[in-house]
PDB file of C-alpha atoms in Angstrom:
ATOM      1  CA  MET F   1     135.888 149.532  44.994  1.00 91.00           C
ATOM      2  CA  LYS F   2     135.645 149.690  48.788  1.00 94.00           C
ATOM      3  CA  LYS F   3     132.437 147.971  49.880  1.00 96.00           C
ATOM      4  CA  LEU F   4     130.677 147.434  53.194  1.00 96.00           C
ATOM      5  CA  VAL F   5     128.191 144.583  53.554  1.00 98.00           C
ATOM      6  CA  VAL F   6     126.222 143.924  56.734  1.00 98.00           C
ATOM      7  CA  PHE F   7     124.284 140.744  57.441  1.00 98.00           C
ATOM      8  CA  GLY F   8     121.923 141.111  60.365  1.00 97.00           C
ATOM      9  CA  ASP F   9     118.561 141.526  62.041  1.00 97.00           C
ATOM     10  CA  SER F  10     116.494 144.555  63.050  1.00 96.00           C
ATOM     11  CA  CYS F  11     119.324 146.028  65.148  1.00 95.00           C
ATOM     12  CA  ALA F  12     121.580 146.114  62.096  1.00 96.00           C
ATOM     13  CA  LYS F  13     118.693 147.284  59.918  1.00 96.00           C
ATOM     14  CA  GLY F  14     118.261 150.264  62.231  1.00 95.00           C
ATOM     15  CA  ILE F  15     114.669 149.547  63.215  1.00 96.00           C
ATOM     16  CA  VAL F  16     113.134 151.895  65.783  1.00 96.00           C
ATOM     17  CA  THR F  17     109.822 151.109  67.464  1.00 92.00           C
ATOM     18  CA  ASP F  18     108.751 154.178  69.416  1.00 86.00           C
ATOM     19  CA  SER F  19     106.058 155.030  66.862  1.00 80.00           C
ATOM     20  CA  GLY F  20     104.221 151.849  67.840  1.00 76.00           C
ATOM     21  CA  ARG F  21     105.353 149.956  64.775  1.00 84.00           C
ATOM     22  CA  PRO F  22     108.810 149.029  63.452  1.00 90.00           C
ATOM     23  CA  LEU F  23     110.242 151.693  61.161  1.00 93.00           C
ATOM     24  CA  PRO F  24     113.781 152.123  59.796  1.00 91.00           C
ATOM     25  CA  ALA F  25     115.844 154.915  61.342  1.00 92.00           C
ATOM     26  CA  LYS F  26     116.858 157.590  58.838  1.00 91.00           C
ATOM     27  CA  PRO F  27     119.786 157.424  58.723  1.00 94.00           C
ATOM     28  CA  CYS F  28     120.576 154.187  60.538  1.00 95.00           C
ATOM     29  CA  ALA F  29     123.952 153.255  62.029  1.00 96.00           C
ATOM     30  CA  VAL F  30     125.033 151.364  58.894  1.00 96.00           C
ATOM     31  CA  ASP F  31     124.211 154.359  56.657  1.00 96.00           C
ATOM     32  CA  ILE F  32     126.219 156.695  58.887  1.00 95.00           C
ATOM     33  CA  LEU F  33     129.041 154.167  59.056  1.00 93.00           C
ATOM     34  CA  GLY F  34     129.285 154.058  55.284  1.00 93.00           C
ATOM     35  CA  GLU F  35     129.659 157.836  55.134  1.00 93.00           C
ATOM     36  CA  LYS F  36     132.109 158.094  58.035  1.00 92.00           C
ATOM     37  CA  LEU F  37     134.508 155.504  56.609  1.00 92.00           C
ATOM     38  CA  LEU F  38     134.055 156.582  52.989  1.00 92.00           C
ATOM     39  CA  PHE F  39     132.788 153.308  51.559  1.00 94.00           C
ATOM     40  CA  ASP F  40     131.973 153.462  47.851  1.00 95.00           C
ATOM     41  CA  GLU F  41     129.071 151.076  48.304  1.00 96.00           C
ATOM     42  CA  VAL F  42     127.055 149.916  51.304  1.00 96.00           C
ATOM     43  CA  GLU F  43     124.725 146.921  51.240  1.00 97.00           C
ATOM     44  CA  ASN F  44     122.676 146.208  54.349  1.00 97.00           C
ATOM     45  CA  ILE F  45     121.336 142.659  54.063  1.00 97.00           C
ATOM     46  CA  SER F  46     119.410 142.824  57.320  1.00 97.00           C
ATOM     47  CA  ALA F  47     115.752 142.386  58.179  1.00 96.00           C
ATOM     48  CA  PHE F  48     113.281 142.680  61.032  1.00 95.00           C
ATOM     49  CA  GLY F  49     112.846 139.230  62.629  1.00 94.00           C
ATOM     50  CA  GLN F  50     115.866 137.750  60.894  1.00 97.00           C
ATOM     51  CA  THR F  51     117.579 134.819  62.601  1.00 98.00           C
ATOM     52  CA  ILE F  52     120.909 133.265  61.705  1.00 98.00           C
ATOM     53  CA  VAL F  53     119.031 130.157  60.552  1.00 98.00           C
ATOM     54  CA  LYS F  54     116.992 132.199  58.058  1.00 97.00           C
ATOM     55  CA  LEU F  55     120.142 134.009  56.950  1.00 97.00           C
ATOM     56  CA  SER F  56     121.780 130.657  56.259  1.00 97.00           C
ATOM     57  CA  GLU F  57     118.790 128.953  54.655  1.00 97.00           C
ATOM     58  CA  ARG F  58     118.200 131.844  52.259  1.00 97.00           C
ATOM     59  CA  LYS F  59     121.900 131.759  51.318  1.00 98.00           C
ATOM     60  CA  PHE F  60     122.278 135.542  51.540  1.00 97.00           C
ATOM     61  CA  VAL F  61     126.011 135.243  52.259  1.00 98.00           C
ATOM     62  CA  GLU F  62     126.660 132.839  49.384  1.00 97.00           C
ATOM     63  CA  ARG F  63     124.681 134.979  46.949  1.00 97.00           C
ATOM     64  CA  TYR F  64     126.607 138.084  47.963  1.00 97.00           C
ATOM     65  CA  ILE F  65     129.927 136.268  47.579  1.00 97.00           C
ATOM     66  CA  GLU F  66     128.975 135.206  44.048  1.00 96.00           C
ATOM     67  CA  ALA F  67     128.350 138.871  43.123  1.00 95.00           C
ATOM     68  CA  ILE F  68     131.770 140.114  44.292  1.00 95.00           C
ATOM     69  CA  LYS F  69     133.841 141.435  41.383  1.00 93.00           C
ATOM     70  CA  PRO F  70     137.615 141.353  40.941  1.00 92.00           C
ATOM     71  CA  GLY F  71     139.113 144.401  42.611  1.00 93.00           C
ATOM     72  CA  ASP F  72     136.329 144.750  45.170  1.00 95.00           C
ATOM     73  CA  LYS F  73     137.678 145.458  48.642  1.00 95.00           C
ATOM     74  CA  VAL F  74     134.926 144.033  50.848  1.00 96.00           C
ATOM     75  CA  TYR F  75     134.467 144.666  54.558  1.00 96.00           C
ATOM     76  CA  SER F  76     131.943 142.144  55.891  1.00 97.00           C
ATOM     77  CA  VAL F  77     129.969 142.542  59.122  1.00 97.00           C
ATOM     78  CA  ILE F  78     127.729 139.966  60.830  1.00 98.00           C
ATOM     79  CA  TRP F  79     125.411 141.555  63.393  1.00 98.00           C
ATOM     80  CA  ILE F  80     122.761 139.040  64.372  1.00 98.00           C
ATOM     81  CA  GLY F  81     121.486 137.094  67.361  1.00 97.00           C
ATOM     82  CA  GLY F  82     118.734 138.993  69.155  1.00 96.00           C
ATOM     83  CA  ASN F  83     115.937 137.029  67.501  1.00 97.00           C
ATOM     84  CA  ASP F  84     117.819 133.746  67.810  1.00 98.00           C
ATOM     85  CA  VAL F  85     117.930 133.927  71.594  1.00 97.00           C
ATOM     86  CA  ASP F  86     114.285 135.043  71.832  1.00 97.00           C
ATOM     87  CA  TYR F  87     111.378 132.699  72.593  1.00 97.00           C
ATOM     88  CA  ASP F  88     107.933 132.165  71.146  1.00 97.00           C
ATOM     89  CA  TRP F  89     106.355 133.892  74.121  1.00 98.00           C
ATOM     90  CA  ARG F  90     102.791 132.917  73.213  1.00 97.00           C
ATOM     91  CA  GLN F  91     103.752 129.249  73.307  1.00 97.00           C
ATOM     92  CA  VAL F  92     105.675 129.803  76.511  1.00 97.00           C
ATOM     93  CA  ALA F  93     102.594 131.325  78.137  1.00 98.00           C
ATOM     94  CA  LEU F  94     100.431 128.375  77.083  1.00 97.00           C
ATOM     95  CA  SER F  95     102.686 125.901  78.909  1.00 97.00           C
ATOM     96  CA  PRO F  96     105.003 127.772  81.294  1.00 97.00           C
ATOM     97  CA  ASP F  97     106.088 124.569  83.051  1.00 94.00           C
ATOM     98  CA  TYR F  98     107.456 123.128  79.807  1.00 91.00           C
ATOM     99  CA  PRO F  99     111.226 123.616  79.150  1.00 92.00           C
ATOM    100  CA  HIS F 100     110.974 125.799  76.045  1.00 95.00           C
ATOM    101  CA  SER F 101     114.018 126.510  73.873  1.00 95.00           C
ATOM    102  CA  SER F 102     115.147 129.679  72.135  1.00 97.00           C
ATOM    103  CA  LYS F 103     114.172 130.122  68.498  1.00 97.00           C
ATOM    104  CA  THR F 104     117.684 128.945  67.633  1.00 98.00           C
ATOM    105  CA  GLY F 105     119.598 126.509  69.789  1.00 96.00           C
ATOM    106  CA  LEU F 106     122.886 127.774  71.190  1.00 97.00           C
ATOM    107  CA  CYS F 107     124.954 125.073  69.452  1.00 97.00           C
ATOM    108  CA  ALA F 108     123.204 125.672  66.115  1.00 98.00           C
ATOM    109  CA  TYR F 109     123.766 129.413  66.431  1.00 98.00           C
ATOM    110  CA  SER F 110     127.472 128.910  67.089  1.00 98.00           C
ATOM    111  CA  GLU F 111     127.902 126.408  64.254  1.00 98.00           C
ATOM    112  CA  ILE F 112     126.197 128.586  61.650  1.00 98.00           C
ATOM    113  CA  LEU F 113     128.043 131.704  62.824  1.00 98.00           C
ATOM    114  CA  HIS F 114     131.369 129.884  62.447  1.00 98.00           C
ATOM    115  CA  ASN F 115     130.386 128.647  58.990  1.00 98.00           C
ATOM    116  CA  LEU F 116     129.281 132.022  57.631  1.00 98.00           C
ATOM    117  CA  THR F 117     132.303 133.770  59.137  1.00 98.00           C
ATOM    118  CA  ALA F 118     134.666 131.295  57.465  1.00 98.00           C
ATOM    119  CA  LYS F 119     133.006 131.820  54.077  1.00 98.00           C
ATOM    120  CA  LEU F 120     133.215 135.608  54.314  1.00 98.00           C
ATOM    121  CA  LYS F 121     136.802 135.501  55.530  1.00 97.00           C
ATOM    122  CA  LYS F 122     137.889 133.887  52.238  1.00 97.00           C
ATOM    123  CA  VAL F 123     136.666 136.820  50.134  1.00 97.00           C
ATOM    124  CA  SER F 124     136.841 139.834  52.456  1.00 96.00           C
ATOM    125  CA  GLU F 125     139.493 142.390  53.219  1.00 94.00           C
ATOM    126  CA  LYS F 126     138.224 142.217  56.793  1.00 94.00           C
ATOM    127  CA  VAL F 127     135.397 140.452  58.627  1.00 97.00           C
ATOM    128  CA  PHE F 128     133.812 141.770  61.827  1.00 97.00           C
ATOM    129  CA  LEU F 129     131.352 140.191  64.238  1.00 98.00           C
ATOM    130  CA  VAL F 130     129.195 142.529  66.325  1.00 98.00           C
ATOM    131  CA  THR F 131     128.275 141.634  69.887  1.00 98.00           C
ATOM    132  CA  LEU F 132     124.628 141.499  70.902  1.00 98.00           C
ATOM    133  CA  LEU F 133     123.149 144.700  72.295  1.00 97.00           C
ATOM    134  CA  PRO F 134     122.361 144.785  76.022  1.00 97.00           C
ATOM    135  CA  VAL F 135     118.689 144.141  76.795  1.00 97.00           C
ATOM    136  CA  ASN F 136     116.580 145.966  79.354  1.00 97.00           C
ATOM    137  CA  SER F 137     114.699 142.880  80.570  1.00 97.00           C
ATOM    138  CA  GLN F 138     112.007 144.733  82.517  1.00 97.00           C
ATOM    139  CA  ARG F 139     111.213 147.094  79.663  1.00 97.00           C
ATOM    140  CA  TYR F 140     111.068 144.221  77.188  1.00 97.00           C
ATOM    141  CA  PHE F 141     108.804 142.214  79.488  1.00 98.00           C
ATOM    142  CA  ASP F 142     106.442 145.141  80.136  1.00 97.00           C
ATOM    143  CA  SER F 143     106.356 146.671  76.650  1.00 95.00           C
ATOM    144  CA  VAL F 144     106.480 143.600  74.426  1.00 95.00           C
ATOM    145  CA  ILE F 145     106.078 140.202  76.088  1.00 97.00           C
ATOM    146  CA  SER F 146     103.161 141.118  78.361  1.00 97.00           C
ATOM    147  CA  LYS F 147     101.295 142.645  75.404  1.00 95.00           C
ATOM    148  CA  ILE F 148     101.465 139.547  73.211  1.00 96.00           C
ATOM    149  CA  ALA F 149     101.168 136.853  75.890  1.00 97.00           C
ATOM    150  CA  ASP F 150     100.009 136.246  79.459  1.00 97.00           C
ATOM    151  CA  GLY F 151     102.704 138.014  81.453  1.00 97.00           C
ATOM    152  CA  ASN F 152     102.007 136.066  84.640  1.00 97.00           C
ATOM    153  CA  ALA F 153     102.419 132.757  82.816  1.00 98.00           C
ATOM    154  CA  VAL F 154     105.658 133.926  81.194  1.00 98.00           C
ATOM    155  CA  LEU F 155     106.913 135.127  84.567  1.00 97.00           C
ATOM    156  CA  LYS F 156     106.279 131.641  85.918  1.00 97.00           C
ATOM    157  CA  PHE F 157     108.459 130.219  83.124  1.00 97.00           C
ATOM    158  CA  LEU F 158     111.153 132.738  84.101  1.00 97.00           C
ATOM    159  CA  ASP F 159     110.970 131.600  87.730  1.00 96.00           C
ATOM    160  CA  GLY F 160     109.693 135.036  88.690  1.00 96.00           C
ATOM    161  CA  ASP F 161     112.878 136.761  87.519  1.00 97.00           C
ATOM    162  CA  VAL F 162     112.738 138.787  84.297  1.00 97.00           C
ATOM    163  CA  THR F 163     116.525 139.166  84.300  1.00 96.00           C
ATOM    164  CA  ASN F 164     116.650 135.573  83.059  1.00 96.00           C
ATOM    165  CA  ILE F 165     115.956 137.192  79.665  1.00 97.00           C
ATOM    166  CA  SER F 166     119.223 139.122  79.652  1.00 96.00           C
ATOM    167  CA  ARG F 167     121.160 136.190  81.099  1.00 95.00           C
ATOM    168  CA  LYS F 168     120.046 133.888  78.289  1.00 95.00           C
ATOM    169  CA  GLN F 169     121.103 136.590  75.833  1.00 96.00           C
ATOM    170  CA  GLU F 170     124.536 136.795  77.432  1.00 97.00           C
ATOM    171  CA  MET F 171     125.081 133.113  76.566  1.00 96.00           C
ATOM    172  CA  PHE F 172     124.639 133.886  72.876  1.00 98.00           C
ATOM    173  CA  ASN F 173     126.854 136.945  73.144  1.00 98.00           C
ATOM    174  CA  ILE F 174     129.654 134.798  74.532  1.00 98.00           C
ATOM    175  CA  GLU F 175     129.402 132.653  71.389  1.00 98.00           C
ATOM    176  CA  VAL F 176     129.931 135.756  69.247  1.00 98.00           C
ATOM    177  CA  VAL F 177     133.089 136.641  71.165  1.00 98.00           C
ATOM    178  CA  LYS F 178     134.355 133.053  71.039  1.00 98.00           C
ATOM    179  CA  THR F 179     133.694 132.790  67.309  1.00 98.00           C
ATOM    180  CA  ALA F 180     135.599 135.994  66.566  1.00 98.00           C
ATOM    181  CA  TYR F 181     138.549 134.663  68.561  1.00 97.00           C
ATOM    182  CA  GLU F 182     138.462 131.157  67.072  1.00 97.00           C
ATOM    183  CA  THR F 183     138.117 132.332  63.465  1.00 97.00           C
ATOM    184  CA  GLU F 184     140.577 135.212  63.951  1.00 96.00           C
ATOM    185  CA  VAL F 185     138.285 137.979  62.699  1.00 96.00           C
ATOM    186  CA  GLY F 186     137.562 141.426  64.103  1.00 95.00           C
ATOM    187  CA  LEU F 187     135.216 141.913  67.043  1.00 96.00           C
ATOM    188  CA  ILE F 188     133.050 145.000  67.354  1.00 96.00           C
ATOM    189  CA  ASP F 189     132.243 144.947  71.055  1.00 96.00           C
ATOM    190  CA  LEU F 190     129.353 147.365  70.934  1.00 96.00           C
ATOM    191  CA  ARG F 191     127.849 145.696  73.994  1.00 97.00           C
ATOM    192  CA  THR F 192     130.673 146.622  76.368  1.00 96.00           C
ATOM    193  CA  LYS F 193     130.872 150.175  75.047  1.00 95.00           C
ATOM    194  CA  LEU F 194     127.167 150.654  75.764  1.00 96.00           C
ATOM    195  CA  LEU F 195     127.273 148.986  79.177  1.00 96.00           C
ATOM    196  CA  MET F 196     130.026 151.397  80.211  1.00 96.00           C
ATOM    197  CA  LEU F 197     127.483 154.219  79.955  1.00 96.00           C
ATOM    198  CA  ASN F 198     125.409 154.858  83.080  1.00 95.00           C
ATOM    199  CA  ASP F 199     122.614 156.124  80.842  1.00 95.00           C
ATOM    200  CA  CYS F 200     122.918 153.214  78.398  1.00 96.00           C
ATOM    201  CA  PHE F 201     119.179 152.632  78.021  1.00 97.00           C
ATOM    202  CA  ASP F 202     118.504 156.300  77.342  1.00 97.00           C
ATOM    203  CA  TYR F 203     119.699 155.421  73.826  1.00 97.00           C
ATOM    204  CA  TYR F 204     116.998 152.757  73.445  1.00 97.00           C
ATOM    205  CA  CYS F 205     113.407 152.651  72.324  1.00 96.00           C
ATOM    206  CA  ALA F 206     110.701 151.972  74.902  1.00 95.00           C
ATOM    207  CA  ASP F 207     110.812 148.228  74.105  1.00 95.00           C
ATOM    208  CA  GLY F 208     114.249 147.890  75.728  1.00 96.00           C
ATOM    209  CA  ILE F 209     115.798 146.006  72.812  1.00 96.00           C
ATOM    210  CA  HIS F 210     116.109 148.411  69.863  1.00 97.00           C
ATOM    211  CA  LEU F 211     118.328 151.466  69.691  1.00 97.00           C
ATOM    212  CA  SER F 212     116.596 154.815  69.221  1.00 96.00           C
ATOM    213  CA  GLN F 213     117.561 157.232  66.469  1.00 95.00           C
ATOM    214  CA  THR F 214     120.064 158.784  68.889  1.00 96.00           C
ATOM    215  CA  GLY F 215     121.302 155.309  69.748  1.00 97.00           C
ATOM    216  CA  GLN F 216     121.849 154.551  66.071  1.00 96.00           C
ATOM    217  CA  ARG F 217     124.127 157.579  65.791  1.00 96.00           C
ATOM    218  CA  LEU F 218     126.033 156.531  68.900  1.00 96.00           C
ATOM    219  CA  ALA F 219     126.451 152.983  67.560  1.00 96.00           C
ATOM    220  CA  ALA F 220     127.784 154.342  64.267  1.00 96.00           C
ATOM    221  CA  THR F 221     130.397 156.403  66.115  1.00 95.00           C
ATOM    222  CA  ILE F 222     131.505 153.429  68.226  1.00 94.00           C
ATOM    223  CA  ILE F 223     131.648 150.995  65.301  1.00 94.00           C
ATOM    224  CA  SER F 224     133.443 153.413  62.978  1.00 93.00           C
ATOM    225  CA  GLU F 225     136.148 154.023  65.597  1.00 91.00           C
ATOM    226  CA  ILE F 226     136.701 150.274  66.016  1.00 90.00           C
ATOM    227  CA  ILE F 227     136.893 149.587  62.275  1.00 89.00           C
ATOM    228  CA  ASP F 228     139.095 152.632  61.729  1.00 85.00           C
ATOM    229  CA  ASN F 229     141.509 151.448  64.441  1.00 84.00           C
ATOM    230  CA  GLU F 230     141.570 147.966  62.877  1.00 77.00           C
ATOM    231  CA  GLU F 231     142.449 149.479  59.491  1.00 70.00           C
ATOM    232  CA  LYS F 232     145.245 151.560  60.988  1.00 69.00           C
ATOM    233  CA  SER F 233     146.576 148.514  62.829  1.00 61.00           C
ATOM    234  CA  LEU F 234     146.534 146.488  59.612  1.00 53.00           C
ATOM    235  CA  LEU F 235     148.349 149.271  57.767  1.00 49.00           C
ATOM    236  CA  ARG F 236     151.031 149.467  60.467  1.00 50.00           C
ATOM    237  CA  SER F 237     151.445 145.688  60.300  1.00 46.00           C
ATOM    238  CA  VAL F 238     151.950 145.770  56.527  1.00 43.00           C
ATOM    239  CA  LYS F 239     154.488 148.598  56.823  1.00 45.00           C
ATOM    240  CA  ASN F 240     156.405 146.721  59.513  1.00 49.00           C
ATOM    241  CA  GLU F 241     156.516 143.587  57.363  1.00 47.00           C
ATOM    242  CA  LYS F 242     157.944 145.567  54.437  1.00 48.00           C
ATOM    243  CA  PHE F 243     160.495 147.223  56.680  1.00 44.00           C
ATOM    244  CA  SER F 244     161.564 143.918  58.273  1.00 45.00           C
ATOM    245  CA  ALA F 245     162.480 142.564  54.827  1.00 45.00           C
ATOM    246  CA  PHE F 246     165.404 145.029  54.714  1.00 43.00           C
ATOM    247  CA  VAL F 247     166.844 144.454  58.188  1.00 44.00           C
TER     248      VAL F 247
END
């Protein structure tokens, strides 16, 4: 049986926020992906607010691995990091001069990502890591941060530059790319594909961090093309190996 499993946060879950509260897109990118690539079964182990630490502590990956049956052809995807790089903005606002850290430290994020990737690689036909989505720092500051905390205090912590939000996120994204390279798994560079679009943030919700329903469809198209190309490349490699045995 050909199975797709996705471990992630609200981006992977397909959460949209334009209604004023987080609701799942119908269908979300993962749902569409399952149909496009003809998976027999799709399991989306993603949740709003999920961090890689929570994913690890709750042993979602290990529990899924234990449930794999002989003959299952599993494609595993890890799409997580947006919440890890985020801050507790209320605490930041209370003491903006204090050097606050992200919810997950960069080293911890990298270590856990490596660990989970290695575990999935042992049981999967293919493993993919998804890059972090671009963030519209100004939108996120105006629509989310300033509504839950003192915006002026947070701005002081950011040295008056909201783009520090997206720069911190880029650090975590680099770890995703490095991990894919170091563990020799597939990379779904959704980030670059979106940044190539001049109207990139037209596919986002007003909060500047979640894809809209239209954005979910676009993400599904991009991801399916990447996975499909990886499958074709793998098939060509297998055929070449068989052919080389006779020459």
